[in-house]
XYZ file of C-alpha atoms in Angstrom:
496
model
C 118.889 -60.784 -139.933
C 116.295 -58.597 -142.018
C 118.222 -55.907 -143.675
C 115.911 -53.500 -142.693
C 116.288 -53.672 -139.121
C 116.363 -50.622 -136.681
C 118.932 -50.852 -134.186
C 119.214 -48.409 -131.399
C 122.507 -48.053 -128.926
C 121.863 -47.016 -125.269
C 124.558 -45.936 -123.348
C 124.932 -46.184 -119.716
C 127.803 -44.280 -118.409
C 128.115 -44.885 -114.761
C 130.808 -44.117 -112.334
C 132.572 -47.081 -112.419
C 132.036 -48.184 -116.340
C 130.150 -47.731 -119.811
C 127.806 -50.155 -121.046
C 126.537 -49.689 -124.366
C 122.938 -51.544 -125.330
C 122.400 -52.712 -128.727
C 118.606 -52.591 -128.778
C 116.455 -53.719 -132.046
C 114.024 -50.887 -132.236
C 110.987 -52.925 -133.243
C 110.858 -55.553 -130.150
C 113.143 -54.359 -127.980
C 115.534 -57.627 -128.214
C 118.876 -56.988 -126.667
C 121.088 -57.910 -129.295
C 124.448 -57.266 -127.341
C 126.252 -54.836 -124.451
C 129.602 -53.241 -125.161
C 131.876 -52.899 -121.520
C 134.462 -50.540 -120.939
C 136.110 -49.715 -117.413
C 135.997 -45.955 -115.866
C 138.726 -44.683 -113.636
C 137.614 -43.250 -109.989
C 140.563 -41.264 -107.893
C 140.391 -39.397 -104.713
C 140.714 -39.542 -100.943
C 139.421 -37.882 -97.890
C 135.510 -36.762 -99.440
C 137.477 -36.734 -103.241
C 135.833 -38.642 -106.331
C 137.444 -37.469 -109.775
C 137.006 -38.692 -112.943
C 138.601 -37.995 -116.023
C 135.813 -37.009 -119.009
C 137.999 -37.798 -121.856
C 138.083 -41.141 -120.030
C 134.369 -41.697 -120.362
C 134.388 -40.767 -124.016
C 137.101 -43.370 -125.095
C 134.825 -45.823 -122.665
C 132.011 -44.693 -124.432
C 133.161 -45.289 -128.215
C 135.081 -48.300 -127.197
C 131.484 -50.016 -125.698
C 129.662 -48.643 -128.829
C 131.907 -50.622 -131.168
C 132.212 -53.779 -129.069
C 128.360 -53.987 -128.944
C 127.977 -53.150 -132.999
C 130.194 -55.818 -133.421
C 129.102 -58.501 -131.044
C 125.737 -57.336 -132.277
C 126.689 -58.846 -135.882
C 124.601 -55.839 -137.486
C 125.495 -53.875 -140.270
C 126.799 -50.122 -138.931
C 124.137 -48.721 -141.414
C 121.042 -50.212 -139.403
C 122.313 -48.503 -136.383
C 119.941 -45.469 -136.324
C 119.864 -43.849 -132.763
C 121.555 -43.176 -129.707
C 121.008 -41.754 -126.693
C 123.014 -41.772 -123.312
C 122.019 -42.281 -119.949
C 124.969 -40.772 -117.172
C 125.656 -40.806 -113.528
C 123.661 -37.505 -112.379
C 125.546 -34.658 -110.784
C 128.953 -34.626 -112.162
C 130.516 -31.048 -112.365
C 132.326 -31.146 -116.202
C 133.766 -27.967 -116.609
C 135.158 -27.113 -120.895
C 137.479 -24.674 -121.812
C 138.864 -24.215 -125.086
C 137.446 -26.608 -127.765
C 134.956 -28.052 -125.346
C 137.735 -30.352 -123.631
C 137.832 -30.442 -119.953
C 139.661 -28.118 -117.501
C 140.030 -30.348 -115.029
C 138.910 -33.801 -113.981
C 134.856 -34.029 -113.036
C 133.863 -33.776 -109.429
C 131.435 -37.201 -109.353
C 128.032 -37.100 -107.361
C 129.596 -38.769 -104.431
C 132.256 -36.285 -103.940
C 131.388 -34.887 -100.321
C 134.348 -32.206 -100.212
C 131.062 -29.501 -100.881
C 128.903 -30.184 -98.268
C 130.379 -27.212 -96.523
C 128.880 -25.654 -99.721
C 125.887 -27.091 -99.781
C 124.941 -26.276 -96.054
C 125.501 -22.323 -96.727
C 123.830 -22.623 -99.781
C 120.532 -24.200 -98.539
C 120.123 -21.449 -95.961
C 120.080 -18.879 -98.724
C 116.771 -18.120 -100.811
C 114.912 -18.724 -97.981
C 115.735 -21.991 -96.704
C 115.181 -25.696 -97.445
C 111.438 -25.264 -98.344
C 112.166 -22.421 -100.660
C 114.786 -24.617 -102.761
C 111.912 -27.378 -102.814
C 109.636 -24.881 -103.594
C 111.745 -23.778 -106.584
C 114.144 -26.634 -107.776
C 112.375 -29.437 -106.112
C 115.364 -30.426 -103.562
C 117.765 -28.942 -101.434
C 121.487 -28.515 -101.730
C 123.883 -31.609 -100.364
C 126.915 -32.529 -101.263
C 125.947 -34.217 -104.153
C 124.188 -31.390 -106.183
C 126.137 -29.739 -109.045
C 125.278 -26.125 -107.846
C 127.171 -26.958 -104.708
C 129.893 -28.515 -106.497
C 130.149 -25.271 -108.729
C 130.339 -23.603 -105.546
C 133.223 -25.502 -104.227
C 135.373 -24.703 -107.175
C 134.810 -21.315 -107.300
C 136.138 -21.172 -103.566
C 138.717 -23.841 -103.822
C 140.130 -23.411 -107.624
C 138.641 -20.189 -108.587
C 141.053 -19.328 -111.584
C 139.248 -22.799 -113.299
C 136.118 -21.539 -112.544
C 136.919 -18.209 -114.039
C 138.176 -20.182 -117.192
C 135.214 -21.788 -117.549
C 133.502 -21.998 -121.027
C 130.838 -24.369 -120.665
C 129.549 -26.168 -117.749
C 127.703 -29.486 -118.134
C 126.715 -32.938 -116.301
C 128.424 -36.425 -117.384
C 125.963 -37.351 -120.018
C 125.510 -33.286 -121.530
C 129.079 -33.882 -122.171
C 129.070 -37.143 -123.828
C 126.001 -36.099 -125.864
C 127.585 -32.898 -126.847
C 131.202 -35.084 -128.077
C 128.957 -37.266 -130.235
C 126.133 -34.624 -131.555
C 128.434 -31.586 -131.637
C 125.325 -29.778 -129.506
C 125.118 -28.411 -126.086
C 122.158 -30.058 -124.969
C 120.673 -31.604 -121.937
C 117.235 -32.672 -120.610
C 114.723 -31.733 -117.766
C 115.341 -34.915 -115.830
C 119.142 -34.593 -114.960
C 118.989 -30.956 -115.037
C 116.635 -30.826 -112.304
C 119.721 -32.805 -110.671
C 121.643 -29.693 -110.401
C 120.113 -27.242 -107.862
C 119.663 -24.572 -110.458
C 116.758 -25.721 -112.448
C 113.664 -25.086 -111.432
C 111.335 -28.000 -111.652
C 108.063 -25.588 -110.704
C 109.247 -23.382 -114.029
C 110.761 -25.894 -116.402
C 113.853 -23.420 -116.906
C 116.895 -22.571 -115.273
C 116.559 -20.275 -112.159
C 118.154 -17.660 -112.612
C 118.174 -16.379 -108.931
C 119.959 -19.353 -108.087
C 122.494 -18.857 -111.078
C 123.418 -15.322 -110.015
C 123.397 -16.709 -106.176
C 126.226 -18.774 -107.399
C 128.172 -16.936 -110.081
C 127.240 -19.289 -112.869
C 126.012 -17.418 -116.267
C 123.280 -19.341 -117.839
C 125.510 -18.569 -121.352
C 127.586 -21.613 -119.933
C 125.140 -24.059 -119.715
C 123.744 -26.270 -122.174
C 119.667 -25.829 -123.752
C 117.178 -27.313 -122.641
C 115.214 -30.119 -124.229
C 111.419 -30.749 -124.116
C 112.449 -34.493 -123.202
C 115.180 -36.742 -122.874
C 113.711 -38.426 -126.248
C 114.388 -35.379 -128.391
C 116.254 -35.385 -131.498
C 118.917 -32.917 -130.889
C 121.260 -33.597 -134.150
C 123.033 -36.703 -136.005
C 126.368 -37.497 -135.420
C 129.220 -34.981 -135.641
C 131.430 -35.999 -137.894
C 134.516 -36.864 -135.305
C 131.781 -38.564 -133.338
C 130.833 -41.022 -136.683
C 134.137 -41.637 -137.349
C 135.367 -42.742 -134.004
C 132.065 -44.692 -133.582
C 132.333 -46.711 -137.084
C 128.887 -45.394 -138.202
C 126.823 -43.004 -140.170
C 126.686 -39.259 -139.959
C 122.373 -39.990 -140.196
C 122.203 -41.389 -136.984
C 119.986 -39.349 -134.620
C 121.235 -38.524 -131.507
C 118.891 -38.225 -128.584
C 119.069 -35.685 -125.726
C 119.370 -38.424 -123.426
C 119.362 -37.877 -119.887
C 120.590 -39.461 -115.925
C 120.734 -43.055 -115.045
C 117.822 -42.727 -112.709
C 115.480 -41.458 -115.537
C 116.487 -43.719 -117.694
C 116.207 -46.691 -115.280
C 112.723 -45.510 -114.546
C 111.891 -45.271 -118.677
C 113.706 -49.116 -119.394
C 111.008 -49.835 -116.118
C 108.056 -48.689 -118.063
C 107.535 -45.716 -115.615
C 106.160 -42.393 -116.640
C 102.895 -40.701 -118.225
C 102.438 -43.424 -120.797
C 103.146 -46.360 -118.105
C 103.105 -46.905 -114.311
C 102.623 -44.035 -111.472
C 103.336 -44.131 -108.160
C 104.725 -47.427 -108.479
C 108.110 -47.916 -106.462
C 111.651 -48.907 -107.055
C 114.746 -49.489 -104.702
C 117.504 -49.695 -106.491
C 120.769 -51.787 -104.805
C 124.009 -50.188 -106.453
C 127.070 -48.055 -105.646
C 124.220 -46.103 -103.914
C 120.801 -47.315 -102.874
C 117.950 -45.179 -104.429
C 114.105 -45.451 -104.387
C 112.516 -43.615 -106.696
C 108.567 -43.415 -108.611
C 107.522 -41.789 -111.416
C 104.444 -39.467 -110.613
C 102.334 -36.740 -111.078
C 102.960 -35.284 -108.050
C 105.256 -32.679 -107.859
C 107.435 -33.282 -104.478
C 108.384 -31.138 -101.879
C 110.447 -32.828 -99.581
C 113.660 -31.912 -97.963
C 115.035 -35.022 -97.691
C 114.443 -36.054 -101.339
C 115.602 -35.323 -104.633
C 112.732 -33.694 -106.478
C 113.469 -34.387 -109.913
C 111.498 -33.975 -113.354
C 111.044 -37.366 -115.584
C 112.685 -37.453 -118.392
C 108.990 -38.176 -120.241
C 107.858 -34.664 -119.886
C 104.259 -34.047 -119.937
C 104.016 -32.832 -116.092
C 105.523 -36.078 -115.225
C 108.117 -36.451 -111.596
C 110.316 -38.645 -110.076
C 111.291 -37.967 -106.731
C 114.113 -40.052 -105.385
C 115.820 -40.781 -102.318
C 119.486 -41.727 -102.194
C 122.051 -43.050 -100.391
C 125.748 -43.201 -100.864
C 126.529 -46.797 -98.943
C 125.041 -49.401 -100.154
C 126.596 -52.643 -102.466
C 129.992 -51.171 -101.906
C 129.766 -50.315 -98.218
C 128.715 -54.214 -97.683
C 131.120 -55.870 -99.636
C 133.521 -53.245 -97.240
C 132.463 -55.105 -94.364
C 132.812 -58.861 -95.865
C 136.137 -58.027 -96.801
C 137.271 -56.463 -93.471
C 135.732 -59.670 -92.147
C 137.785 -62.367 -94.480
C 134.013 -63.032 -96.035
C 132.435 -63.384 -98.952
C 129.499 -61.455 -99.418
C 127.172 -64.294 -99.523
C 128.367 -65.292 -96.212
C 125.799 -63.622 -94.235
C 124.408 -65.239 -91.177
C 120.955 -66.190 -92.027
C 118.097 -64.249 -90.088
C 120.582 -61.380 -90.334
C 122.556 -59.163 -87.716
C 121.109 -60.848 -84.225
C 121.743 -57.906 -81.674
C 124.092 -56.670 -83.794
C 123.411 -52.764 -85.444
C 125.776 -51.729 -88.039
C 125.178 -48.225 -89.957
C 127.401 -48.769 -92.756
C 127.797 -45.244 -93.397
C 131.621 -45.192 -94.821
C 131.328 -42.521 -97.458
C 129.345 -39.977 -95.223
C 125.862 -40.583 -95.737
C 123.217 -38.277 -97.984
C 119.374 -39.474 -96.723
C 119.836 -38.552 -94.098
C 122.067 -35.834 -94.476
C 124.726 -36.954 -92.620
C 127.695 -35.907 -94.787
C 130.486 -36.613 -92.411
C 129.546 -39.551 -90.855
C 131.632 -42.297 -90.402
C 130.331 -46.371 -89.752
C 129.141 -47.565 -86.852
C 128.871 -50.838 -85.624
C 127.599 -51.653 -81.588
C 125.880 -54.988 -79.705
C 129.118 -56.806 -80.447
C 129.595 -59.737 -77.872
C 132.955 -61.764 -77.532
C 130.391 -64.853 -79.108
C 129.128 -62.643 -82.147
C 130.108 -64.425 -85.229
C 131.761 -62.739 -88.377
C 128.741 -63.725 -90.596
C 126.334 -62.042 -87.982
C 128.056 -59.231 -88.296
C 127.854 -59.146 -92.146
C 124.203 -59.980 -91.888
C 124.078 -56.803 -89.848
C 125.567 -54.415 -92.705
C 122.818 -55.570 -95.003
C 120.436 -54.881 -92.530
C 121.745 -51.172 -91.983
C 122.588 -50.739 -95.751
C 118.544 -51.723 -96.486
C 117.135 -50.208 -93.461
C 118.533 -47.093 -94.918
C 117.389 -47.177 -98.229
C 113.453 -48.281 -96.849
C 113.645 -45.427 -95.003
C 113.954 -43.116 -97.616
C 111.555 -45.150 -99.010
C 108.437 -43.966 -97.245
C 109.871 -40.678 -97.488
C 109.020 -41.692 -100.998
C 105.859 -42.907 -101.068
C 104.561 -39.487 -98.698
C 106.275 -37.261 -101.323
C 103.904 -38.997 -103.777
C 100.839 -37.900 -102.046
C 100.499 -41.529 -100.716
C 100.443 -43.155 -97.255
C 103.367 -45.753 -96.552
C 101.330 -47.683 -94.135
C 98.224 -48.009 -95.960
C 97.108 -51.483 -97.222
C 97.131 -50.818 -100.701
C 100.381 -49.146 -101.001
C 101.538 -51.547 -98.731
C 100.342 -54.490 -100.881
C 102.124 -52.563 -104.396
C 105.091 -54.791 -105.481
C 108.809 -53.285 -104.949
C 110.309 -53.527 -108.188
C 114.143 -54.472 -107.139
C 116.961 -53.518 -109.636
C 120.586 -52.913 -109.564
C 123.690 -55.460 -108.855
C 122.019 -55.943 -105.576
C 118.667 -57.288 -107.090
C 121.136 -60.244 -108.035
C 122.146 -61.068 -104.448
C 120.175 -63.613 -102.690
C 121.171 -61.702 -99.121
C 120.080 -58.419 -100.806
C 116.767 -59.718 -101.681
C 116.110 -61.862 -98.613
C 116.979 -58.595 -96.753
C 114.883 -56.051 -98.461
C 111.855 -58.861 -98.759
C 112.237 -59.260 -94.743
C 112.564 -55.677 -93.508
C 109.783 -54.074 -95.709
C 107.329 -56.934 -95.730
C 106.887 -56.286 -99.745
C 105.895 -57.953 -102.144
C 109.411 -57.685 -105.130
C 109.218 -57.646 -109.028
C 112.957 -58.937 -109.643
C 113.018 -57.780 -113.762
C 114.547 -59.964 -115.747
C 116.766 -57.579 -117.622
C 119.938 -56.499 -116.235
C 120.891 -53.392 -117.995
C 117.934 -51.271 -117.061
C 119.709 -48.045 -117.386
C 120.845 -48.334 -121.105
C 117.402 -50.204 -122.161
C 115.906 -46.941 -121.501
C 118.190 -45.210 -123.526
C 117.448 -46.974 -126.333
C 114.286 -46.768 -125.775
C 115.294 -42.479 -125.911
C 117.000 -43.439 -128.830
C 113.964 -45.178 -130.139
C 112.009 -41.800 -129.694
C 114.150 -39.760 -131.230
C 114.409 -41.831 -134.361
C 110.643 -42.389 -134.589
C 108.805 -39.428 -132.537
C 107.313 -42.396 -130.477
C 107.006 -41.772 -126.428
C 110.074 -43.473 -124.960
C 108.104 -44.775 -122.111
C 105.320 -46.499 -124.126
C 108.027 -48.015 -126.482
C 109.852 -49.478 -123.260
C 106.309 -50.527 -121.909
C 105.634 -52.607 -125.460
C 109.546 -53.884 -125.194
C 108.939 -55.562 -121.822
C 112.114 -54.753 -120.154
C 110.495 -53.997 -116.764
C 109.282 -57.369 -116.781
C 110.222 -60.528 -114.050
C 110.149 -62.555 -111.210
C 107.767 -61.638 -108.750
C 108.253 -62.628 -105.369
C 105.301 -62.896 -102.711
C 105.848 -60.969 -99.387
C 107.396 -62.414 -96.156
C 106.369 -61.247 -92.625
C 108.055 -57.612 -91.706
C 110.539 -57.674 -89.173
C 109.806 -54.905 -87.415
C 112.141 -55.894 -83.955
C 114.891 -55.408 -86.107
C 113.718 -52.122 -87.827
C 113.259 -50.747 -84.611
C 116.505 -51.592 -83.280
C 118.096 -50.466 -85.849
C 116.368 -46.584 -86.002
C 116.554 -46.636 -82.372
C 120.740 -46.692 -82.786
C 120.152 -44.496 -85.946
C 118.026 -41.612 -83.472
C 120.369 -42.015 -80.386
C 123.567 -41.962 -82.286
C 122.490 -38.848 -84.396
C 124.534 -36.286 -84.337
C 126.605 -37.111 -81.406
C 128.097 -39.973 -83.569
C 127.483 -39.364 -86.579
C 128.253 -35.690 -87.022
């Protein structure tokens, strides 16, 4: 190995694990991926972490990729991290945790949320301003649930942050975060580029306790603090990146942005399903997220989510003694299933519960199975061409119709996943080859900040978003109208 190779380390720091990409900065070769395990507790709408938890995941991934790497710790010359979006970390003294992190897919504030989106005008004012509306995901609502549920933390409060503000911050020493996953929290405003501070005061939250904002998720906030080299096993030089959410940075390792694709589309199969385009259109919609890119430059990425989708299957296979490949092929029959066990978020249907009907004393396990993929996809399509509108576009038109679905997540792995998503949108897919989309694109942050280079252009000359593509099958539009027929008739009597 040349001794003067550039290595970058993107981290992914996701709600179940850390994955830590050892990235040569030149070609964008993945040279090796560090694993550690995260910790998720909670019942009844609860989903805690621990943040000191994600830092020893985080330096135990670094080290485990350095080393499987087989590079020297002095060519290691960025990092950047890429988190789950929408954590509430709240510091006290010495910037260390209060209390543990209320996760993105903690529902307990949707009470919160609700109240909150009929302030300020309404759900199109909060488009107008942040670029989405208050759920039970967003970190203002969040903020707003501790204030009314644990209000002497809240009042302790020092510093308020997302999951990867806080991991950047424990390994730059600087309170920093980016316009991507701060347009994530409900109190950024994505038509200003700054914090709003209506919204702050609307919630209690001074703007003192929040982090400063970045131009990009590619900026060069600092090198290593000196705790962070020495629990990382490398040099103080090291630049560390601003980094940014999982969702930018998948979009950035996709080659998505100003200096790469627009208003091209991805569905993403994971602990939640999530469609998302990079574009220059700045969305309005109430049922999406309307986030900045991490890429700056006027650049968007509006995204739909929802909370049931590789986990709520793999639910049902196990409550039916299956494995999840079991499916019956063709999918659910007559059989509907909405697999919404976690509540659902698009559409905002917080407290919903599953549903299964068209159950027959004949219907077979596997049919049944086949019909939780079919609910779990149907959902996420459907935020798709909430999607594709946002973006100025027109779902059914031929030529947005024709423009390839590029598939990633654990899902994109699944034969039944892709057989599903290929049947019920009637899509062409682009299956990329690489499998750690999230912390390719930050390195390819890390990249940036080490060489001034846009992130997205670097990721575009690495490749990453490249792979299979696979040509489109006839839609099956009997069973996409069975299904949002059941979806319609059962809303909200059901699924209140």
């Amino acid at each position: 190995m040349p001794a003067s190779r550039s290595v970058v380390i993107g981290v992914d720091s996701s709600t179940q694990s850390t994955k830590a990409a050892a990235v040569d900065a030149d070609t964008g070769e993945l040279l090796a991926v560090g694993r550690a395990p995260h910790t998720v507790t909670g019942t009844a709408g609860a989903r805690e972490s621990d943040p000191e938890e994600w830092w020893t995941a985080l330096v135990a991934a670094v080290r485990s990729a350095v080393r499987d790497a087989g590079v020297a710790t002095g060519s290691v010359t960025g990092i950047a991290v890429a988190g789950q979006q929408h954590g509430l970390v709240t510091l006290g003294p010495g910037g260390r945790p209060l209390r543990p992190a209320l996760l993105w897919n903690d529902t307990r504030s949707a009470p919160q949320a609700a109240a909150l989106a009929a302030r300020l005008g309404g759900p199109e004012a909060w488009t107008d301003r942040t670029g989405s509306v208050p759920v039970a995901s967003m970190t203002a609502a969040k903020w707003q649930w501790l204030r009314e549920h644990e209000p002497e933390r809240a009042a302790a409060a020092t510093g308020v942050r997302l999951p990867h503000d806080h991991l950047t911050e424990r390994l730059s020493g600087t309170a920093v975060t980016d316009p991507g996953d701060a347009s994530g929290t409900c109190w950024y405003g994505t038509a200003t580029g700054a914090y709003d501070r209506e919204v702050l005061d609307l919630v209690g939250l001074d703007p003192a306790l929040l982090p400063a904002l970045a131009p990009t998720g590619a900026t060069r906030v600092d090198t290593l603090a000196p705790a962070a080299a020495e629990a990382l096993g490398l040099p103080r030089t090291v630049a560390v990146a601003a980094g940014t959410g999982d969702n930018m940075a998948a979009a950035v390792g996709l080659g998505l942005g100003g200096a790469g694709l627009l208003d091209h589309p991805v569905v993403s199969l994971g602990t939640s399903g999530t469609v998302f385009a990079a574009t220059r259109a700045r969305p309005a919609a109430p049922g999406l997220a309307g986030f900045a890119a991490t890429d700056g430059g006027g650049t968007y990425l509006p995204l739909g989510c929802t909370l049931n989708c590789t986990l709520a299957v793999d639910r049902f296979a196990s409550l039916l003694g299956l494995d999840r490949e079991d499916a019956a092929p063709g999918g659910g029959g007559g059989v509907v299933v909405l697999p919404y066990l976690d509540g659902e978020r698009t559409p905002d249907l917080p407290h919903a519960a599953g549903l299964v009907t068209g159950l027959r004393h004949g219907t077979d396990p596997r049919t049944v199975l086949g019909a939780a993929y079919e609910g779990a996809v149907f959902t996420v399509l459907r935020a798709l061409d909430e999607l594709l509108a946002a973006c100025g576009l027109d779902p059914a038109a031929p030529d947005v119709r024709d423009r390839p679905l590029r598939l990633i997540g654990g899902g994109a792995r699944g034969r039944f996943w892709t057989d599903t998503v290929r049947r019920l949108s009637g899509r062409p897919l682009v299956v990329p080859a690489a499998g750690e989309l999230v912390a390719l694109g930050a390195a390819a942050l890390a990249a940036g900040a080490v060489t001034g280079s846009d992130p997205v252009a670097l990721a575009t000359a690495w490749g990453t978003g490249a792979g299979e593509v696979l040509p489109a099958l006839p839609r099956d539009g009997e069973t996409w109208d069975r299904i949002a027929g059941v979806l319609t008739a059962a809303t909200p009597t059901l699924l209140s």
